[in-house]
PDB file of N, CA and C in Angstrom:
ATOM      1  N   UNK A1319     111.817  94.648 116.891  1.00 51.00           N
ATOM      2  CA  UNK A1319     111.183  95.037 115.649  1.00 51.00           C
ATOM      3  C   UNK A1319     110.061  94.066 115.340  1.00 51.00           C
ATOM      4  N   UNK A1320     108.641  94.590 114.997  1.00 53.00           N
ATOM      5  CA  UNK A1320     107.580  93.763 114.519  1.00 53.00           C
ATOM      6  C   UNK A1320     107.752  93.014 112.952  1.00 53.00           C
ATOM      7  N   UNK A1321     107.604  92.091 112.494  1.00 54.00           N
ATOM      8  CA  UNK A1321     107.405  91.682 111.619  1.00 54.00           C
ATOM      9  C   UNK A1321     106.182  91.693 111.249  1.00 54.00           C
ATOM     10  N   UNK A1322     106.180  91.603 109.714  1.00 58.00           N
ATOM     11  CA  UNK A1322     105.085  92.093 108.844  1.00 58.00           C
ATOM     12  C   UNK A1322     103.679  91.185 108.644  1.00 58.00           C
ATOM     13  N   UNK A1323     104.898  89.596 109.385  1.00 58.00           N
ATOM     14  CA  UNK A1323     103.918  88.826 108.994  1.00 58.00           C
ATOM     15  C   UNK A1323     103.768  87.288 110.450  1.00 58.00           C
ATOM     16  N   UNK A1324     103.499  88.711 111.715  1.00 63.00           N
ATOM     17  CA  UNK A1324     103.309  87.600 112.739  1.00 63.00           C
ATOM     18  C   UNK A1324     102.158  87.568 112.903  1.00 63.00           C
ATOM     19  N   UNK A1325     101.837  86.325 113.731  1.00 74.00           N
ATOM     20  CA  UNK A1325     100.759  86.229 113.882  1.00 74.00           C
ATOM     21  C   UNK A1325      99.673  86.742 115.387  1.00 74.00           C
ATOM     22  N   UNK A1326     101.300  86.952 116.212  1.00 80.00           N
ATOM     23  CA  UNK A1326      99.999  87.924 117.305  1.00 80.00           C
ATOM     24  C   UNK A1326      99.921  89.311 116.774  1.00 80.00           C
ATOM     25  N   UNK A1327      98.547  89.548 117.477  1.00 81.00           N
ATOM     26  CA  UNK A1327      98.101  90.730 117.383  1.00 81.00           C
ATOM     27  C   UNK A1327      98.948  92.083 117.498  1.00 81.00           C
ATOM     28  N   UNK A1328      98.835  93.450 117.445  1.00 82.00           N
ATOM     29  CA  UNK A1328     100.164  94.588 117.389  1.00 82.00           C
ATOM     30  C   UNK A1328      99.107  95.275 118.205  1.00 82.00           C
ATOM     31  N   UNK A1329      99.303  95.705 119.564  1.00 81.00           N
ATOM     32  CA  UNK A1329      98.672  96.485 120.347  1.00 81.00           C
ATOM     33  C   UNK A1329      99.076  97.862 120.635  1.00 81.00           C
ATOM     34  N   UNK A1330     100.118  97.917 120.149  1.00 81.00           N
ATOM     35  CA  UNK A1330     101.301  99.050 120.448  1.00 81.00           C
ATOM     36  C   UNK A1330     100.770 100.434 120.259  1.00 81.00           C
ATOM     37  N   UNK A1331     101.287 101.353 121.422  1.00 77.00           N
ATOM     38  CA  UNK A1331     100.323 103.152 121.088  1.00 77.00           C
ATOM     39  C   UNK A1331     101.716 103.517 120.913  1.00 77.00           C
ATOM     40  N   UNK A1332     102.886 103.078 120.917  1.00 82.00           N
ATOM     41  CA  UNK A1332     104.565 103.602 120.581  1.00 82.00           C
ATOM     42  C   UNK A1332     104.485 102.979 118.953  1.00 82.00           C
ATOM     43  N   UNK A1333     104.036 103.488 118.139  1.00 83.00           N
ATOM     44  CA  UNK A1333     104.816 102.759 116.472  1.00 83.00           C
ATOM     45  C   UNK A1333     105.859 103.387 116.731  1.00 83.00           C
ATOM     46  N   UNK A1334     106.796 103.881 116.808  1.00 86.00           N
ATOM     47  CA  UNK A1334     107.835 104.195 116.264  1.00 86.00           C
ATOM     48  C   UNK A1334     109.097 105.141 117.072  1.00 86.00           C
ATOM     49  N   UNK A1335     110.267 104.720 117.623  1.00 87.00           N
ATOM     50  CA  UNK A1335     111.051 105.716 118.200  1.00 87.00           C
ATOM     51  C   UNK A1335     112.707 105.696 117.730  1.00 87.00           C
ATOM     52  N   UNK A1336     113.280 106.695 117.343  1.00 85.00           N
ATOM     53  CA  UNK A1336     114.578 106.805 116.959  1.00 85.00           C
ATOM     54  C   UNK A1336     115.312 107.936 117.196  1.00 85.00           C
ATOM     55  N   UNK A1337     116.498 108.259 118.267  1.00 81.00           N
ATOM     56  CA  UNK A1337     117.037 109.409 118.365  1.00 81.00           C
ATOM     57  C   UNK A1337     118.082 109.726 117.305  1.00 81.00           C
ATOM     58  N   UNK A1338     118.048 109.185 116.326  1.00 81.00           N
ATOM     59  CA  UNK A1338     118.803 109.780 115.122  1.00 81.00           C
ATOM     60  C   UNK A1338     118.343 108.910 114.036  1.00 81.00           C
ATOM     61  N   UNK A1339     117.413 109.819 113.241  1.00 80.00           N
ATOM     62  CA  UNK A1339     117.236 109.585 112.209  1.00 80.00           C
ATOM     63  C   UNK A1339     117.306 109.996 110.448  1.00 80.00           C
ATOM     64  N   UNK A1340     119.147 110.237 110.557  1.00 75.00           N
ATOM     65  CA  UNK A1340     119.787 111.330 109.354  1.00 75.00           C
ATOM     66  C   UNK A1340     120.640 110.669 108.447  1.00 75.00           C
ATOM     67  N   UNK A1341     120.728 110.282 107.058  1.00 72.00           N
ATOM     68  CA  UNK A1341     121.946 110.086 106.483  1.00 72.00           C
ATOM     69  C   UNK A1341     122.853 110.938 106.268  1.00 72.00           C
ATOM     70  N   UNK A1342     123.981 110.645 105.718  1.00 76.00           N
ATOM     71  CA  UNK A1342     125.078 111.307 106.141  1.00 76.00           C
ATOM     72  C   UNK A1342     125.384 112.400 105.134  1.00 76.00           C
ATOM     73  N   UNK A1343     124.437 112.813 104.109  1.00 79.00           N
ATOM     74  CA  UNK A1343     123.712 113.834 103.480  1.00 79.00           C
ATOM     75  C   UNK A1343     122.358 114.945 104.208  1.00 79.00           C
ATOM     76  N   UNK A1344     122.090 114.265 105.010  1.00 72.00           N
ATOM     77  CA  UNK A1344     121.004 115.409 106.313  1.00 72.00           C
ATOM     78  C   UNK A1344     119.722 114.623 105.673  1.00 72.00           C
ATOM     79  N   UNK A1345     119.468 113.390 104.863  1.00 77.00           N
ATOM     80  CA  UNK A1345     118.046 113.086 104.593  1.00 77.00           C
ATOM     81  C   UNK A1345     117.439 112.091 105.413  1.00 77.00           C
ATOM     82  N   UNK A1346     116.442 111.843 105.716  1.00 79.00           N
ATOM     83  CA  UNK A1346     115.732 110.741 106.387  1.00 79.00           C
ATOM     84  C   UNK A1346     114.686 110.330 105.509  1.00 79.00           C
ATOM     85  N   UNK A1347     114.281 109.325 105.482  1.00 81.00           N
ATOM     86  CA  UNK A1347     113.211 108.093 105.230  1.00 81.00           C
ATOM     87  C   UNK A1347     112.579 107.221 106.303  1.00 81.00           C
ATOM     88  N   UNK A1348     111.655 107.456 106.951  1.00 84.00           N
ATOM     89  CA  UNK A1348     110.964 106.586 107.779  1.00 84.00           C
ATOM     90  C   UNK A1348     110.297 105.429 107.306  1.00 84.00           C
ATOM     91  N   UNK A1349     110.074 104.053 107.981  1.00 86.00           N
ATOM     92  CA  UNK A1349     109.164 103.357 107.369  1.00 86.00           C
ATOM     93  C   UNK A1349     108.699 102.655 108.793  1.00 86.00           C
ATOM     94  N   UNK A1350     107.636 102.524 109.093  1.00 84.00           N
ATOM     95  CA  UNK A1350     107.163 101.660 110.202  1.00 84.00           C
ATOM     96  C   UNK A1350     105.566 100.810 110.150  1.00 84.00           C
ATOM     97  N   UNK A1351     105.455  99.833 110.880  1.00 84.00           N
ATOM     98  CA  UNK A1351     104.120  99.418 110.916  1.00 84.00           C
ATOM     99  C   UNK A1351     103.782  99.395 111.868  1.00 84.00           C
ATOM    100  N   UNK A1352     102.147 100.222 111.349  1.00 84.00           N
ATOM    101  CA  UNK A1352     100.637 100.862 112.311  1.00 84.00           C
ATOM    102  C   UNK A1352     100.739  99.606 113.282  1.00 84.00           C
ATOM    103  N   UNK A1353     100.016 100.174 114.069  1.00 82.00           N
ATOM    104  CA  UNK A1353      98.688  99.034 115.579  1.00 82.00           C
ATOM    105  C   UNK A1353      97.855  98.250 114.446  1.00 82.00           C
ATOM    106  N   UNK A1354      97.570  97.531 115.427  1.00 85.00           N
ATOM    107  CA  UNK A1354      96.170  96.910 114.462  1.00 85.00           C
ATOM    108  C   UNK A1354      94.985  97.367 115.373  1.00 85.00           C
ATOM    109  N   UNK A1355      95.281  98.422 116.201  1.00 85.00           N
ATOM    110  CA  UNK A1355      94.002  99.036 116.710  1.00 85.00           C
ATOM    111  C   UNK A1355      93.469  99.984 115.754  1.00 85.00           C
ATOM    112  N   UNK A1356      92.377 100.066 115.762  1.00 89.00           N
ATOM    113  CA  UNK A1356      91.711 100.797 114.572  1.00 89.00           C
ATOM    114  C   UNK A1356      91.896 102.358 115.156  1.00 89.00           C
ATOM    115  N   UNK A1357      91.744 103.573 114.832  1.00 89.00           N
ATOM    116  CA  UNK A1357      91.311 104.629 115.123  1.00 89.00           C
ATOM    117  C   UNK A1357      92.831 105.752 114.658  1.00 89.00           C
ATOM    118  N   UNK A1358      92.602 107.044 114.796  1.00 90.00           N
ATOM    119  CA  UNK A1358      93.518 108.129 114.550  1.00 90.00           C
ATOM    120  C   UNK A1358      94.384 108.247 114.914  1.00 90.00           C
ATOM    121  N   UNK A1359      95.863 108.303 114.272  1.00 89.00           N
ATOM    122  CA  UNK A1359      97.190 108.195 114.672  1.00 89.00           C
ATOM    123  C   UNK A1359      97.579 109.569 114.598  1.00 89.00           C
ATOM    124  N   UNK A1360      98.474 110.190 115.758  1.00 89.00           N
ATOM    125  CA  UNK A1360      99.018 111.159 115.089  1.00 89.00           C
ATOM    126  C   UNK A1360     100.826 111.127 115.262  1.00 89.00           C
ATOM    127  N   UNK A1361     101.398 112.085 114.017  1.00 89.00           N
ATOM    128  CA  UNK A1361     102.665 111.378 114.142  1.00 89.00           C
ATOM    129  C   UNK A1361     103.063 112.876 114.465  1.00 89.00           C
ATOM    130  N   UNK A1362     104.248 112.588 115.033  1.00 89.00           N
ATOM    131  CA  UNK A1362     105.047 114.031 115.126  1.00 89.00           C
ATOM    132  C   UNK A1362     106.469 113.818 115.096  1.00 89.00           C
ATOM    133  N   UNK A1363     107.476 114.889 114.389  1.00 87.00           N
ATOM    134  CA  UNK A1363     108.589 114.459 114.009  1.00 87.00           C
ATOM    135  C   UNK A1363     109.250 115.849 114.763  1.00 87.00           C
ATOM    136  N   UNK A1364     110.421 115.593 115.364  1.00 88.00           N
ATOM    137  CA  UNK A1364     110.937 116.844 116.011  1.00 88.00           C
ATOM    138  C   UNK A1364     112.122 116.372 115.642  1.00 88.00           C
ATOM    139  N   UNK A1365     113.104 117.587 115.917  1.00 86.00           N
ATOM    140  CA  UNK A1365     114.882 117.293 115.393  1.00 86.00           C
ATOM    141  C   UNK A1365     115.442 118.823 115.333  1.00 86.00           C
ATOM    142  N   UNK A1366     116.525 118.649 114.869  1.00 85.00           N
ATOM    143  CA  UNK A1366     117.315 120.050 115.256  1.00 85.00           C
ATOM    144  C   UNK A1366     118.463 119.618 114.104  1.00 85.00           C
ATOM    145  N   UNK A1367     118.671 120.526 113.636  1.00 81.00           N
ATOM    146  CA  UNK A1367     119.506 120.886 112.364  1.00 81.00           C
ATOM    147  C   UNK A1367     120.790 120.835 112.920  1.00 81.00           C
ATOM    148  N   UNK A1368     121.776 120.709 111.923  1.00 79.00           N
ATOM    149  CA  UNK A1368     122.742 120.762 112.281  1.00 79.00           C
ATOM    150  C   UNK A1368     123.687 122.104 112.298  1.00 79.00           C
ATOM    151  N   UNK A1369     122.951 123.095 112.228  1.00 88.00           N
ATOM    152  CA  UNK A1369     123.095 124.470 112.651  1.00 88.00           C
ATOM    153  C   UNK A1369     122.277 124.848 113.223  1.00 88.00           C
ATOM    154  N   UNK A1370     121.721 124.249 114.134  1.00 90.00           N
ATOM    155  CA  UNK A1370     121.050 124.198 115.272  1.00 90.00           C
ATOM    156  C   UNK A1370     119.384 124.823 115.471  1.00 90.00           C
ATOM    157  N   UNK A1371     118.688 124.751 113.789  1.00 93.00           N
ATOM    158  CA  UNK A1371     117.431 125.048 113.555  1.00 93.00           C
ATOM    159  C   UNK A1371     116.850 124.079 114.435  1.00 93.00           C
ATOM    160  N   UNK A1372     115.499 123.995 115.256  1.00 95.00           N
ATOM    161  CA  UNK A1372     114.717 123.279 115.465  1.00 95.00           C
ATOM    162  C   UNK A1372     113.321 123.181 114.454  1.00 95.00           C
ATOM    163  N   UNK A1373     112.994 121.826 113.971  1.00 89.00           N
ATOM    164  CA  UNK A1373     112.701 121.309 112.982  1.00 89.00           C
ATOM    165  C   UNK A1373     111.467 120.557 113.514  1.00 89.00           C
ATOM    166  N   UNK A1374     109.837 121.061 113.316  1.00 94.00           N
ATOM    167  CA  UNK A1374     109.097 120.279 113.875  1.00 94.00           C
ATOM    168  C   UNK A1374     107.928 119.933 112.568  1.00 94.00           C
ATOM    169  N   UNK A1375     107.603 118.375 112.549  1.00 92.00           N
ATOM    170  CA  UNK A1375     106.325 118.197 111.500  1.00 92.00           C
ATOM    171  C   UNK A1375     105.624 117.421 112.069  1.00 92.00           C
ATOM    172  N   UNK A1376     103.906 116.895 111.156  1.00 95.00           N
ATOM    173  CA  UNK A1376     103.218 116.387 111.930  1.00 95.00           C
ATOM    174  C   UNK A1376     102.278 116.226 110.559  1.00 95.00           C
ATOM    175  N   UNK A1377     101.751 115.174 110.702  1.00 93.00           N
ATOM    176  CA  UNK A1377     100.613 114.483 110.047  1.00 93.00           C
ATOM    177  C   UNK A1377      99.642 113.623 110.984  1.00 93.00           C
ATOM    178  N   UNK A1378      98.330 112.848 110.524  1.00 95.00           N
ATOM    179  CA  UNK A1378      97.425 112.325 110.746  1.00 95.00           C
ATOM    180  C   UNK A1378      97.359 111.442 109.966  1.00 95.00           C
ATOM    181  N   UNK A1379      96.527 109.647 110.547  1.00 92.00           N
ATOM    182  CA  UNK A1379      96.615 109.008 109.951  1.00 92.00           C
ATOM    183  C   UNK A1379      95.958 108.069 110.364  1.00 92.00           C
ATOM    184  N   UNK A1380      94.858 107.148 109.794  1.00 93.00           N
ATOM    185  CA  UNK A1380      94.230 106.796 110.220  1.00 93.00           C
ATOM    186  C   UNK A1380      93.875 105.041 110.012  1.00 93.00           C
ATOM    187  N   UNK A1381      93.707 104.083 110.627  1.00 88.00           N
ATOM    188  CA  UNK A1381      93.981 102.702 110.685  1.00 88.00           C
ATOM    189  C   UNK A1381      92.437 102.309 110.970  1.00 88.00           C
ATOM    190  N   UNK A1382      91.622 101.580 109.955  1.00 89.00           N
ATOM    191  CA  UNK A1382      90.479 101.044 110.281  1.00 89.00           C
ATOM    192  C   UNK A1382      89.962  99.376 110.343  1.00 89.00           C
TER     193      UNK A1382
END
Protein backbone atom coordinates (compact mmCIF):
# COMPACT_ATOMS: atom_id res chain seq x y z
CA UNK A 1 0.00 0.00 0.00
CA UNK A 2 1.30 3.63 -1.00
CA UNK A 3 1.34 6.13 1.57
CA UNK A 4 0.06 9.52 1.25
CA UNK A 5 3.01 11.01 2.32
CA UNK A 6 6.24 9.29 0.74
CA UNK A 7 8.62 10.70 -0.68
CA UNK A 8 9.42 8.63 -3.88
CA UNK A 9 7.76 9.31 -6.76
CA UNK A 10 4.21 6.94 -7.67
CA UNK A 11 4.78 5.66 -11.22
CA UNK A 12 2.14 3.10 -11.07
CA UNK A 13 -0.46 2.46 -14.39
CA UNK A 14 -2.21 -0.38 -11.68
CA UNK A 15 -3.93 2.31 -8.95
CA UNK A 16 -5.96 -0.07 -7.74
CA UNK A 17 -6.90 -4.01 -7.55
CA UNK A 18 -9.37 -6.00 -5.29
CA UNK A 19 -11.26 -9.29 -5.94
CA UNK A 20 -13.84 -8.53 -3.38
CA UNK A 21 -14.92 -5.46 -2.79
CA UNK A 22 -18.56 -5.84 -0.72
CA UNK A 23 -19.77 -5.25 2.84
CA UNK A 24 -21.73 -7.57 4.31
CA UNK A 25 -24.86 -5.42 3.32
CA UNK A 26 -23.79 -5.67 -0.75
CA UNK A 27 -22.17 -1.88 -0.43
CA UNK A 28 -18.72 -0.84 -1.47
CA UNK A 29 -16.64 2.34 -0.96
CA UNK A 30 -13.43 2.65 -2.82
CA UNK A 31 -10.66 4.96 -1.90
CA UNK A 32 -7.21 4.95 -3.63
CA UNK A 33 -4.26 7.19 -4.65
CA UNK A 34 -3.70 8.47 -8.42
CA UNK A 35 0.09 8.17 -10.26
CA UNK A 36 1.78 11.20 -10.08
CA UNK A 37 1.94 10.82 -13.84
CA UNK A 38 -0.04 13.47 -15.23
CA UNK A 39 -2.63 12.52 -17.98
CA UNK A 40 -6.27 10.50 -18.30
CA UNK A 41 -7.21 7.75 -16.06
CA UNK A 42 -9.78 5.48 -16.81
CA UNK A 43 -11.43 3.41 -14.12
CA UNK A 44 -13.58 0.44 -14.63
CA UNK A 45 -15.47 -1.49 -12.05
CA UNK A 46 -16.82 -5.04 -12.94
CA UNK A 47 -18.55 -7.59 -10.36
CA UNK A 48 -21.42 -9.89 -10.33
CA UNK A 49 -24.28 -9.78 -7.95
CA UNK A 50 -25.07 -12.04 -5.76
CA UNK A 51 -27.86 -13.38 -7.87
CA UNK A 52 -25.64 -13.55 -10.35
CA UNK A 53 -26.33 -10.01 -12.28
CA UNK A 54 -23.16 -8.88 -13.96
CA UNK A 55 -22.49 -5.36 -12.86
CA UNK A 56 -20.24 -3.10 -15.02
CA UNK A 57 -19.22 0.93 -14.38
CA UNK A 58 -16.75 3.31 -15.54
CA UNK A 59 -15.64 6.85 -15.15
CA UNK A 60 -12.72 9.20 -16.30
CA UNK A 61 -10.36 11.06 -14.50
CA UNK A 62 -7.86 13.11 -14.88
CA UNK A 63 -4.32 13.93 -12.91
CA UNK A 64 -2.34 17.10 -13.99
Amino acid sequence: RQSAFTEKPDFRTLLYWNNSVTTKNGEAEIHFLSSDLPGIYHVIVEGISNNGKICVGSCVFKVE
